Tab-separated table of C-alpha atoms in Angstrom:
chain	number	residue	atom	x	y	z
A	1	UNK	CA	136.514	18.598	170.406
A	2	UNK	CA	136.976	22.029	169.212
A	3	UNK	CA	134.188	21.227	166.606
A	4	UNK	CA	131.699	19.882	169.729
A	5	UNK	CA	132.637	23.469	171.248
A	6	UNK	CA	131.974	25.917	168.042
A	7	UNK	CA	129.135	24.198	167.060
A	8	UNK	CA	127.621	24.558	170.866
A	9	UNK	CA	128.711	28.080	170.813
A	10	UNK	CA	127.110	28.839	167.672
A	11	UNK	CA	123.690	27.081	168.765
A	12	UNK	CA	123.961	29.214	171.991
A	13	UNK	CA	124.300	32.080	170.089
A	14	UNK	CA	121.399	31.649	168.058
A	15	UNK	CA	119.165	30.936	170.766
A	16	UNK	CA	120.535	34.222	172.291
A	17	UNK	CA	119.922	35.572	169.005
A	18	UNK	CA	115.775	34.409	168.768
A	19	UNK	CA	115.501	35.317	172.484
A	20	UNK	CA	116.772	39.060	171.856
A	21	UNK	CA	114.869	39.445	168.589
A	22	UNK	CA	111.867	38.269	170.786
A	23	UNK	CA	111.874	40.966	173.474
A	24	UNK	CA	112.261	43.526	170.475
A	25	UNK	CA	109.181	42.144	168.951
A	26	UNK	CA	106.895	42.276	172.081
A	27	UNK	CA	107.574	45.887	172.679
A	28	UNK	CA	106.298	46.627	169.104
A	29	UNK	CA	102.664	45.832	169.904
A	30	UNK	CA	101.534	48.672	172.906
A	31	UNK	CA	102.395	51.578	169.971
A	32	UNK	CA	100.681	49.146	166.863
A	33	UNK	CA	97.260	49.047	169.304
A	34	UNK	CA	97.882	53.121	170.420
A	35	UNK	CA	97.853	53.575	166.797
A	36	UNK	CA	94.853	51.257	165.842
A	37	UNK	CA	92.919	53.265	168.561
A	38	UNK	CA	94.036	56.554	167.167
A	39	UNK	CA	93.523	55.422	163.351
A	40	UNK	CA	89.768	54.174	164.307
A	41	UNK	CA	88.977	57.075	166.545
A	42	UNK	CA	89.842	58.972	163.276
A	43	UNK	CA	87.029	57.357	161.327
A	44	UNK	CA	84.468	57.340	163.356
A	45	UNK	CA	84.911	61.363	164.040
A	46	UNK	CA	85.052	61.168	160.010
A	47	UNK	CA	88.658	62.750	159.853
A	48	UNK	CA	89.530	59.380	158.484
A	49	UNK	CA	89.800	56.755	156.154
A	50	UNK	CA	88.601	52.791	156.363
A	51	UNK	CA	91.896	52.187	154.848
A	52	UNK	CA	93.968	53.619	158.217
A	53	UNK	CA	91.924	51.381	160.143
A	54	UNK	CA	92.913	48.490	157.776
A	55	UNK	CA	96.643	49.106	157.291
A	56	UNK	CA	96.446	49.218	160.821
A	57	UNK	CA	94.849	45.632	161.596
A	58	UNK	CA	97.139	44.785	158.757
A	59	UNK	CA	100.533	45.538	160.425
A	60	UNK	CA	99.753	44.467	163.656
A	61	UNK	CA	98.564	40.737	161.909
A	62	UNK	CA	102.247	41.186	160.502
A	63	UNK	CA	103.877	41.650	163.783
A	64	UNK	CA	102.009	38.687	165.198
A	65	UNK	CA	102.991	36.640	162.336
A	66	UNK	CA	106.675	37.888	162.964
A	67	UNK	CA	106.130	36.730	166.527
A	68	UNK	CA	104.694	33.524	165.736
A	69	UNK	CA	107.565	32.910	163.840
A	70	UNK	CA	110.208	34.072	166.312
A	71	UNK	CA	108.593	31.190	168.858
A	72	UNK	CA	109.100	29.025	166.281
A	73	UNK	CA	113.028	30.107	165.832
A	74	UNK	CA	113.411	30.139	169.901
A	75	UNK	CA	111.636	26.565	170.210
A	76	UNK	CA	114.080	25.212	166.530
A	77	UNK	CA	117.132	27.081	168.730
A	78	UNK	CA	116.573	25.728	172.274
A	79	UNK	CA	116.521	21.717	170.170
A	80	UNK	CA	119.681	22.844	168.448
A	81	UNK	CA	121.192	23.432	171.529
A	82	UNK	CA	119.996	20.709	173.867
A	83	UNK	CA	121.977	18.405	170.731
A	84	UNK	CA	125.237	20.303	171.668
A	85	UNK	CA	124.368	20.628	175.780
A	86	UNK	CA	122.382	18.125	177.081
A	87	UNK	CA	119.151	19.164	179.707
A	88	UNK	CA	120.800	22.185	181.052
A	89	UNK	CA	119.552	23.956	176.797
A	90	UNK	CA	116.464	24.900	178.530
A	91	UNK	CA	117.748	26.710	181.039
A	92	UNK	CA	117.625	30.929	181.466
A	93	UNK	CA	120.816	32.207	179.340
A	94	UNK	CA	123.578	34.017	180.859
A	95	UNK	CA	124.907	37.155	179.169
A	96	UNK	CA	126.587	36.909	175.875
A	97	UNK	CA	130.377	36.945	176.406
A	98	UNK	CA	131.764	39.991	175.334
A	99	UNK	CA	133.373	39.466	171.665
A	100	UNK	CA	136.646	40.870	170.725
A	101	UNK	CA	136.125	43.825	168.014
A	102	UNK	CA	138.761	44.308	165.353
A	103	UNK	CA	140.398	47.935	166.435
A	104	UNK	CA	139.295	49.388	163.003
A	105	UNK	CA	136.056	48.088	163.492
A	106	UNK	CA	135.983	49.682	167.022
A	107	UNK	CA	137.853	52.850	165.790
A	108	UNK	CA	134.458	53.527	163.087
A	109	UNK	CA	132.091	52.830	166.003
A	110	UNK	CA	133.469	55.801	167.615
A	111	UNK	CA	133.376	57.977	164.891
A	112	UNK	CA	137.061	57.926	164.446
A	113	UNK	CA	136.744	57.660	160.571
A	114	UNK	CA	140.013	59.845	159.752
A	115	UNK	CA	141.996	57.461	161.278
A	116	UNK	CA	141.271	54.808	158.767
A	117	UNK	CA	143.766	54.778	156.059
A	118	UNK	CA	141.123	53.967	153.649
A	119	UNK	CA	138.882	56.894	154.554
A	120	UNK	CA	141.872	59.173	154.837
A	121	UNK	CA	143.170	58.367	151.056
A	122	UNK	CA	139.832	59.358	149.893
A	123	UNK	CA	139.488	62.362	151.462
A	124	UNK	CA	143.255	62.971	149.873
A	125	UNK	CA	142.075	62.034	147.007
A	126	UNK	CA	138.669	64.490	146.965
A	127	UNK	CA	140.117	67.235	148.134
A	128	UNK	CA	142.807	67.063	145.602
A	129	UNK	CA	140.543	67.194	142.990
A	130	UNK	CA	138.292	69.887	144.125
């Protein structure tokens, strides 16, 4: 049982996971097409190259490959769940539980590096030999 239940978890995740990486994606392409207007304005005034416009075109085919694939990882994710779920997989997903972080973990997200016995030694150590 507690196999069925990490092995659900871990295909929710991942579809959590493509979804997320999704929506970062999308917003990527309004400043990519800003900049392909700017970049071809540029060379038809003559204050720039072919090549803008090019790498342009080129990294905006890049993000669309990137999203193509990232439909592709939602659509593999959303099967991979249905295994573990049944015909409720394709419905919205709630909000990722929140995940218990290790204190010292938590303690560098703050900033609160001096507190970490590692990171205190060293700075022992450096500022004994300075």
């Amino acid at each position: 049982m507690a196999n069925v239940q990490r092995n659900a978890v871990s295909a929710w995740l991942d579809r959590w996971y493509a979804e997320q990486t999704g929506t970062l994606l999308g917003h990527h392409g309004h400043p990519l097409e800003l900049a392909l207007q700017a970049a071809t304005a540029a060379y038809r005034s003559g204050r720039g190259t072919r090549a803008d416009v090019l790498a342009m075109e080129l990294e905006i085919q890049k993000l669309q490959d990137r999203l193509d694939e990232n439909r592709a990882a939602v659509a593999a994710s959303a099967v991979a769940l249905e295994r573990w779920i049944g015909p409720a997989a394709p419905r919205p997903l709630s909000e990722p539980p929140r995940l218990a972080v290790p204190l010292p973990v938590e303690r560098l997200a703050r900033g609160e590096l001096d507190t970490v016995p590692e990171v205190a030694a060293a700075q022992r150590e450096i500022s004994r030999s300075s």
